[in-house]
Coordinates of C-alpha atoms (C1' of nucleotides) in Angstrom, one line a residue:
Chain A
M17 CA 131.7 101.8 99.1
K18 CA 133.1 104.0 102.6
L19 CA 131.5 103.2 105.6
T20 CA 130.2 107.5 106.2
E21 CA 128.6 106.6 103.0
A22 CA 126.8 103.4 103.6
K23 CA 125.9 105.1 106.9
N24 CA 123.9 107.9 104.6
K25 CA 123.0 105.4 102.5
F26 CA 121.4 103.4 105.6
I27 CA 119.4 106.4 107.9
Q28 CA 118.1 108.2 104.6
A29 CA 116.6 104.6 102.9
W30 CA 114.7 104.0 106.9
G31 CA 113.3 107.8 107.0
T32 CA 112.1 107.2 102.9
L33 CA 110.6 103.8 104.6
G34 CA 109.0 105.3 107.0
S35 CA 107.2 108.3 105.6
E36 CA 105.7 105.4 103.7
W37 CA 104.7 103.7 106.4
G38 CA 103.4 106.6 108.3
I39 CA 105.9 108.1 110.6
N40 CA 108.4 111.3 110.4
R41 CA 110.9 110.6 108.8
T42 CA 113.0 112.8 111.4
M43 CA 111.7 110.2 113.4
A44 CA 113.0 107.4 111.3
Q45 CA 116.5 108.5 110.7
I46 CA 116.9 108.8 114.3
H47 CA 116.2 105.6 115.1
A48 CA 118.5 104.6 111.9
L49 CA 121.3 106.8 113.7
L50 CA 121.1 105.3 116.5
L51 CA 120.7 101.1 115.7
I52 CA 123.8 101.8 113.8
S53 CA 126.3 103.1 116.6
P54 CA 127.9 101.3 118.7
E55 CA 127.5 103.7 121.3
A56 CA 124.3 105.9 122.8
L57 CA 124.5 109.3 122.4
S58 CA 123.8 112.0 123.6
A59 CA 120.8 114.5 122.2
E60 CA 123.9 117.0 121.0
D61 CA 125.7 114.0 118.9
I62 CA 122.3 113.3 117.3
M63 CA 121.4 117.1 116.1
E64 CA 124.5 117.6 115.1
Q65 CA 125.2 114.1 112.9
L66 CA 121.2 114.6 111.6
S67 CA 121.5 119.2 111.4
I68 CA 117.9 119.4 113.0
S69 CA 117.3 121.4 115.7
R70 CA 117.2 121.1 119.7
G71 CA 113.5 120.5 120.2
N72 CA 113.3 118.4 117.8
T73 CA 115.5 115.8 118.6
N74 CA 114.1 115.7 121.7
M75 CA 110.4 115.4 121.1
N76 CA 111.2 112.4 119.1
L77 CA 113.1 110.7 121.2
R78 CA 110.9 110.8 123.3
S79 CA 108.4 108.7 120.8
L80 CA 110.8 106.7 119.7
M81 CA 110.6 105.5 123.7
D82 CA 106.9 106.0 123.8
W83 CA 107.6 103.4 121.1
G84 CA 109.2 101.7 122.6
I85 CA 112.2 100.8 120.5
V86 CA 114.3 103.5 122.2
Y87 CA 115.8 103.9 125.8
K88 CA 117.2 107.0 127.8
E89 CA 120.9 105.4 129.4
L90 CA 122.7 107.4 131.9
V91 CA 126.6 107.2 132.7
Q92 CA 127.8 106.7 136.1
G93 CA 129.1 110.9 136.7
E94 CA 128.0 112.2 133.8
R95 CA 125.3 114.8 134.2
R96 CA 123.8 114.0 129.7
E97 CA 121.0 111.8 128.6
F98 CA 122.0 109.4 126.4
F99 CA 120.6 107.2 124.1
V100 CA 120.6 103.3 122.9
A101 CA 118.2 102.1 119.8
E102 CA 117.4 98.7 120.6
K103 CA 118.9 95.8 118.6
D104 CA 117.3 92.9 118.8
I105 CA 115.6 93.9 114.9
L106 CA 112.9 91.1 116.1
K107 CA 111.7 93.2 119.3
V108 CA 111.7 95.9 117.8
A109 CA 109.2 94.7 114.7
R110 CA 107.6 92.7 117.4
Q111 CA 107.1 96.4 119.3
I112 CA 105.9 98.4 116.8
T113 CA 103.8 95.7 115.6
K114 CA 102.6 96.0 118.9
E115 CA 102.0 99.5 119.0
R116 CA 100.7 100.2 116.0
R117 CA 97.7 97.7 116.4
K118 CA 97.2 98.9 120.3
R119 CA 97.1 102.8 118.8
E120 CA 95.2 102.1 114.9
L121 CA 93.5 98.9 114.5
E122 CA 91.9 98.4 117.9
P123 CA 89.8 102.0 117.5
V124 CA 88.6 100.7 113.6
L125 CA 88.3 97.3 115.2
K126 CA 86.0 98.8 118.0
L127 CA 83.9 101.2 116.0
F128 CA 83.0 98.6 113.1
T129 CA 81.7 96.0 115.6
E130 CA 79.4 99.2 116.6
L131 CA 78.4 99.5 112.6
N132 CA 77.6 96.4 112.8
E133 CA 74.6 97.1 114.8
L134 CA 72.9 99.0 111.9
E135 CA 69.1 97.8 112.0
G136 CA 66.6 97.2 108.9
G137 CA 68.4 94.3 107.5
S138 CA 66.2 94.9 104.0
K139 CA 67.5 97.3 101.7
V140 CA 70.6 96.7 99.5
E141 CA 72.7 99.1 100.8
V142 CA 71.6 98.2 104.1
E143 CA 72.8 94.6 103.3
E144 CA 75.9 95.8 101.1
F145 CA 77.1 97.6 104.2
K146 CA 76.9 95.1 106.6
K147 CA 78.5 92.8 104.6
V148 CA 80.8 94.6 103.9
T149 CA 82.2 96.3 107.1
G150 CA 81.7 92.6 108.5
D151 CA 84.5 91.0 106.5
I152 CA 86.8 94.0 107.4
K153 CA 86.3 93.3 110.7
D154 CA 85.8 89.9 110.4
L155 CA 90.1 89.9 108.3
T156 CA 90.9 92.4 111.0
L157 CA 90.6 90.4 113.9
R158 CA 92.4 87.8 112.0
V159 CA 95.3 89.4 111.2
D160 CA 94.7 91.3 115.0
D161 CA 95.8 87.7 116.1
L162 CA 98.5 87.1 113.6
L163 CA 99.7 89.9 115.3
E164 CA 99.4 89.6 118.3
K165 CA 100.5 86.3 117.8
F166 CA 103.4 87.5 116.8
S167 CA 104.1 90.8 119.0
K168 CA 104.7 87.4 121.6
S169 CA 106.5 85.2 119.2
D170 CA 110.0 84.0 120.3
E171 CA 112.8 83.3 117.4
N172 CA 111.7 80.9 115.9
W173 CA 108.0 81.8 114.8
F174 CA 109.0 83.2 111.1
Y175 CA 111.2 79.4 110.4
K176 CA 107.9 77.6 111.9
I177 CA 105.5 78.8 110.2
L178 CA 107.1 79.0 106.5
V179 CA 107.8 74.8 107.4
Q180 CA 104.3 74.7 107.3
M181 CA 103.4 77.1 104.6
M182 CA 105.4 74.7 102.9
K183 CA 103.1 71.6 102.8
Chain B
M22 CA 72.2 104.2 114.3
K23 CA 71.2 105.4 110.8
L24 CA 72.3 104.0 107.2
T25 CA 73.1 107.6 106.9
E26 CA 75.2 108.1 110.2
A27 CA 77.2 104.7 109.7
K28 CA 78.5 105.1 106.5
N29 CA 80.3 108.8 107.0
K30 CA 81.6 106.9 109.5
F31 CA 82.8 104.4 107.8
I32 CA 84.3 106.7 105.0
Q33 CA 85.8 108.9 107.6
A34 CA 87.3 105.9 109.7
W35 CA 88.9 104.2 106.2
G36 CA 90.4 108.2 105.2
T37 CA 91.5 108.5 108.8
L38 CA 93.5 104.9 108.9
G39 CA 94.4 105.1 105.4
S40 CA 96.5 108.6 106.5
E41 CA 98.1 106.4 109.3
W42 CA 99.7 104.3 106.8
G43 CA 101.2 106.7 104.6
I44 CA 97.5 106.8 102.2
N45 CA 95.8 109.9 101.2
R46 CA 92.7 110.6 102.9
T47 CA 90.7 111.1 99.5
M48 CA 92.0 107.7 98.1
A49 CA 91.0 105.7 101.0
Q50 CA 87.3 107.7 102.0
I51 CA 86.5 107.0 97.8
H52 CA 87.8 103.5 98.8
A53 CA 85.2 103.3 101.1
L54 CA 82.6 104.5 98.7
L55 CA 82.6 102.4 96.4
L56 CA 83.5 99.3 99.1
I57 CA 79.5 100.1 100.6
S58 CA 77.9 100.7 96.8
P59 CA 75.7 98.0 95.7
E60 CA 76.1 99.5 92.5
A61 CA 78.8 101.3 90.2
L62 CA 79.6 104.5 90.7
S63 CA 80.3 107.3 88.1
A64 CA 82.7 110.3 89.3
E65 CA 80.4 112.5 89.2
D66 CA 78.0 110.4 92.2
I67 CA 82.0 110.8 94.0
M68 CA 82.5 114.3 93.8
E69 CA 79.1 115.3 95.0
Q70 CA 79.0 111.8 97.3
L71 CA 82.1 113.3 98.6
S72 CA 82.5 117.1 98.6
I73 CA 85.6 116.7 96.0
S74 CA 86.6 118.5 93.1
R75 CA 86.7 116.4 89.5
G76 CA 90.6 116.9 89.7
N77 CA 90.9 115.1 92.5
T78 CA 88.8 112.8 92.4
N79 CA 90.1 111.1 88.4
M80 CA 92.8 111.1 90.3
N81 CA 92.5 109.4 93.4
L82 CA 90.6 106.7 90.9
R83 CA 93.1 106.4 88.7
S84 CA 95.8 105.7 92.0
L85 CA 92.9 103.2 93.2
M86 CA 93.4 101.2 89.6
D87 CA 96.9 101.8 89.5
W88 CA 96.5 99.3 92.9
G89 CA 94.1 96.8 91.1
I90 CA 91.1 97.3 94.2
V91 CA 89.2 99.4 91.8
Y92 CA 88.1 98.4 88.7
K93 CA 86.0 100.6 85.9
E94 CA 82.8 99.1 84.8
L95 CA 81.4 100.6 81.5
V96 CA 77.5 99.9 80.5
Q97 CA 75.7 99.5 77.1
G98 CA 74.6 102.6 75.4
E99 CA 76.1 104.9 78.6
R100 CA 78.4 107.3 77.5
R101 CA 80.5 107.8 81.4
E102 CA 82.4 105.8 82.9
F103 CA 81.3 104.0 85.8
F104 CA 84.0 101.6 89.0
V105 CA 83.6 99.8 91.3
A106 CA 85.5 98.4 94.4
E107 CA 86.8 94.2 94.5
K108 CA 84.8 93.2 97.3
D109 CA 86.5 90.4 98.2
I110 CA 88.8 92.0 100.8
L111 CA 91.3 89.4 101.7
K112 CA 91.7 89.8 97.3
V113 CA 92.2 93.7 98.4
A114 CA 94.4 93.1 101.4
R115 CA 96.4 90.2 98.9
Q116 CA 96.6 92.4 96.1
I117 CA 97.9 96.3 98.7
T118 CA 100.8 93.3 99.8
K119 CA 101.7 92.5 96.6
E120 CA 101.9 96.4 95.8
R121 CA 103.9 97.8 99.1
R122 CA 105.6 94.6 98.6
K123 CA 107.1 95.5 94.5
R124 CA 106.8 99.0 95.3
E125 CA 107.9 100.3 99.0
L126 CA 110.3 97.3 100.3
E127 CA 112.6 95.6 97.5
P128 CA 114.1 99.0 96.6
V129 CA 115.0 99.2 100.3
L130 CA 116.1 95.6 100.2
K131 CA 118.3 95.8 97.0
L132 CA 120.6 98.9 98.9
F133 CA 121.0 96.7 101.7
T134 CA 122.7 93.8 99.7
E135 CA 124.4 96.8 98.3
L136 CA 125.3 98.1 102.5
N137 CA 126.3 95.2 103.0
E138 CA 129.2 94.8 100.2
L139 CA 130.5 97.2 102.6
E140 CA 134.0 96.6 103.8
G141 CA 136.5 97.3 106.2
G142 CA 135.3 94.5 108.4
S143 CA 137.6 95.2 111.6
K144 CA 136.7 98.4 112.9
V145 CA 133.8 98.2 115.5
E146 CA 131.5 100.7 113.9
V147 CA 132.1 99.1 110.9
E148 CA 130.6 95.9 112.4
E149 CA 127.7 96.8 113.9
F150 CA 126.5 98.1 110.8
K151 CA 127.3 95.5 109.2
K152 CA 125.5 93.6 111.8
V153 CA 122.2 95.5 112.4
T154 CA 122.2 96.2 108.7
G155 CA 122.6 92.0 108.1
D156 CA 119.6 91.9 110.5
I157 CA 117.1 93.2 108.9
K158 CA 118.0 92.7 105.7
D159 CA 117.3 88.7 106.8
L160 CA 114.4 89.8 108.6
T161 CA 113.2 91.8 105.8
L162 CA 114.0 88.9 103.2
R163 CA 112.0 87.0 105.8
V164 CA 109.3 89.6 106.1
D165 CA 109.3 89.2 102.1
D166 CA 108.6 86.1 101.8
L167 CA 105.9 85.2 104.0
L168 CA 103.6 88.6 102.6
E169 CA 104.8 86.4 99.2
K170 CA 102.9 84.0 100.0
F171 CA 99.9 85.5 101.7
S172 CA 99.6 87.4 98.1
K173 CA 99.3 84.0 96.3
S174 CA 97.5 82.5 99.3
D175 CA 93.9 81.1 98.3
E176 CA 90.4 81.2 101.5
N177 CA 92.5 79.0 103.9
W178 CA 95.8 80.5 104.9
F179 CA 94.3 82.3 107.4
Y180 CA 93.0 79.4 109.5
K181 CA 96.5 76.9 108.2
I182 CA 98.3 79.3 109.7
L183 CA 97.1 80.3 112.7
V184 CA 95.9 76.2 113.6
Q185 CA 99.8 75.7 113.1
M186 CA 100.5 78.0 115.1
M187 CA 98.2 76.7 118.6
K188 CA 100.6 73.9 118.3
Chain C
dA7 C1' 121.8 131.4 146.3
dA8 C1' 123.1 132.4 142.0
dA9 C1' 125.3 130.3 137.8
dA10 C1' 126.3 126.7 134.9
dA11 C1' 124.5 122.9 132.2
dG12 C1' 121.4 120.0 130.6
dG13 C1' 116.3 119.0 129.4
dT14 C1' 111.5 120.7 127.1
dT15 C1' 107.8 122.8 125.1
dC16 C1' 104.9 125.8 121.9
dA17 C1' 104.3 129.3 118.1
dG18 C1' 105.6 130.3 115.2
dA19 C1' 108.2 129.4 110.0
dA20 C1' 109.3 126.4 106.5
dA21 C1' 108.7 122.6 104.3
dT22 C1' 105.5 119.3 102.0
dA23 C1' 101.2 116.9 100.3
dA24 C1' 96.9 117.3 98.6
dT25 C1' 93.4 120.1 96.3
dT26 C1' 91.1 122.6 93.1
dG27 C1' 89.3 124.8 88.8
dA28 C1' 90.0 126.1 83.9
dA29 C1' 92.0 124.5 80.4
dA30 C1' 93.3 121.3 76.9
dG31 C1' 91.9 116.9 75.3
dT32 C1' 89.2 112.7 73.4
dA33 C1' 85.6 109.8 72.0
dT34 C1' 80.1 110.0 70.0
dG35 C1' 77.4 111.2 67.0
dA36 C1' 73.8 115.5 64.7
Chain D
dT6 C1' 82.6 119.2 60.6
dC7 C1' 81.5 120.6 65.0
dA8 C1' 78.8 120.5 69.1
dT9 C1' 78.0 117.6 73.1
dA10 C1' 79.4 114.4 77.0
dC11 C1' 82.5 113.7 78.8
dT12 C1' 88.1 112.9 80.8
dT13 C1' 92.2 113.9 82.4
dT14 C1' 96.4 117.2 82.9
dC15 C1' 98.6 120.0 85.4
dA16 C1' 99.6 125.8 88.0
dA17 C1' 98.4 127.3 91.8
dT18 C1' 96.4 127.8 95.4
dT19 C1' 95.5 125.4 100.1
dA20 C1' 95.7 122.7 103.8
dT21 C1' 99.1 119.8 106.7
dT22 C1' 103.0 118.8 108.9
dT23 C1' 106.9 119.2 110.4
dC24 C1' 111.4 121.5 112.8
dT25 C1' 112.6 125.2 114.7
dG26 C1' 114.5 128.6 117.8
dA27 C1' 114.6 130.8 122.6
dA28 C1' 112.0 130.3 126.7
dC29 C1' 110.9 128.2 130.3
dC30 C1' 111.3 124.0 133.6
dT31 C1' 114.7 121.6 136.9
dT32 C1' 119.1 119.7 138.8
dT33 C1' 123.9 120.6 139.8
dT34 C1' 127.9 122.5 140.9
dT35 C1' 130.5 126.6 143.0

DNA sequence: AAAAAGGTTCAGAAATAATTGAAAGTATGA
DNA sequence: TCATACTTTCAATTATTTCTGAACCTTTTT
């Protein structure tokens, strides 16, 4: 396989995976492009390589920076801005975990806490409701806790876990 | 809070969470409705409660069954079909994990294995490409492994992990 | 102070995904 | 065998998400 072909396949696949997990395709593709680029790229470079508009590039780069997985890089004597992706994949995974936790899990958790205050414990319907939402809340808290630990973990986290799981 | 209000909030929230994670809103809402219903519901019931069409209901119920988190229930002497959701939330989580692994992670893993066979190890670009895709592949394998274990795990998996992580 | 070189914004256009509803399919039982 | 009571399918419509590009900023250079 040639480099160009491999690159394209990677960018494509990353875009698909992104959109399957609720991240917009272009954002994931820009991320992919930056990940495999040894040099920082300008907005212009990205526009050209992915054939996308200036506005699209700009907005998605901003999102990627909001997620904390792409950084702006200023080069001495250069007026334009360059962008680099965080190359440490574990860091990337931790960062994404942290953000989704904050953005998406926490609001749901908050709601569930409210829902559990539902009064009138007698009817079957109320019982069932409380049970299910309570269970979901408990599981979410556990996942949340696990993810929090992961997001603060070091290199060896995985190994430790896996070793323990073998026992 | 009244039951009806709580129900609606839950259904709404589950739908939102679903669409943030790449699952269509209606499918998640049907799932939510079934989760909190003490009785099995007919397609008709679901259509009415969520104000959606017959076709939509049917297709999303089928998807939920494909995911293995909703079952068809046939009632003696009743011609129409009823549906129940798996109420064991851990089972639901395991099942979703298993499916997404199979549907979304495995194809990417396969591609990455191919990409790593890229020849021409000299150029910086090729090196970088191999490094990044290799790293992603390794992490994906590890996550995949962890998720596989999770998807086959028992009730106490979480506790075991958490206890180990405290050490 | 005007022009140049870049960066940002956002209303409308385009692309994608979800939904409807009516027609077709399937079993049941009178 | 035919009517009834459902379920399934899918082309057309509708809703949602994403993208474009031109106008508008902001900073630097001449």
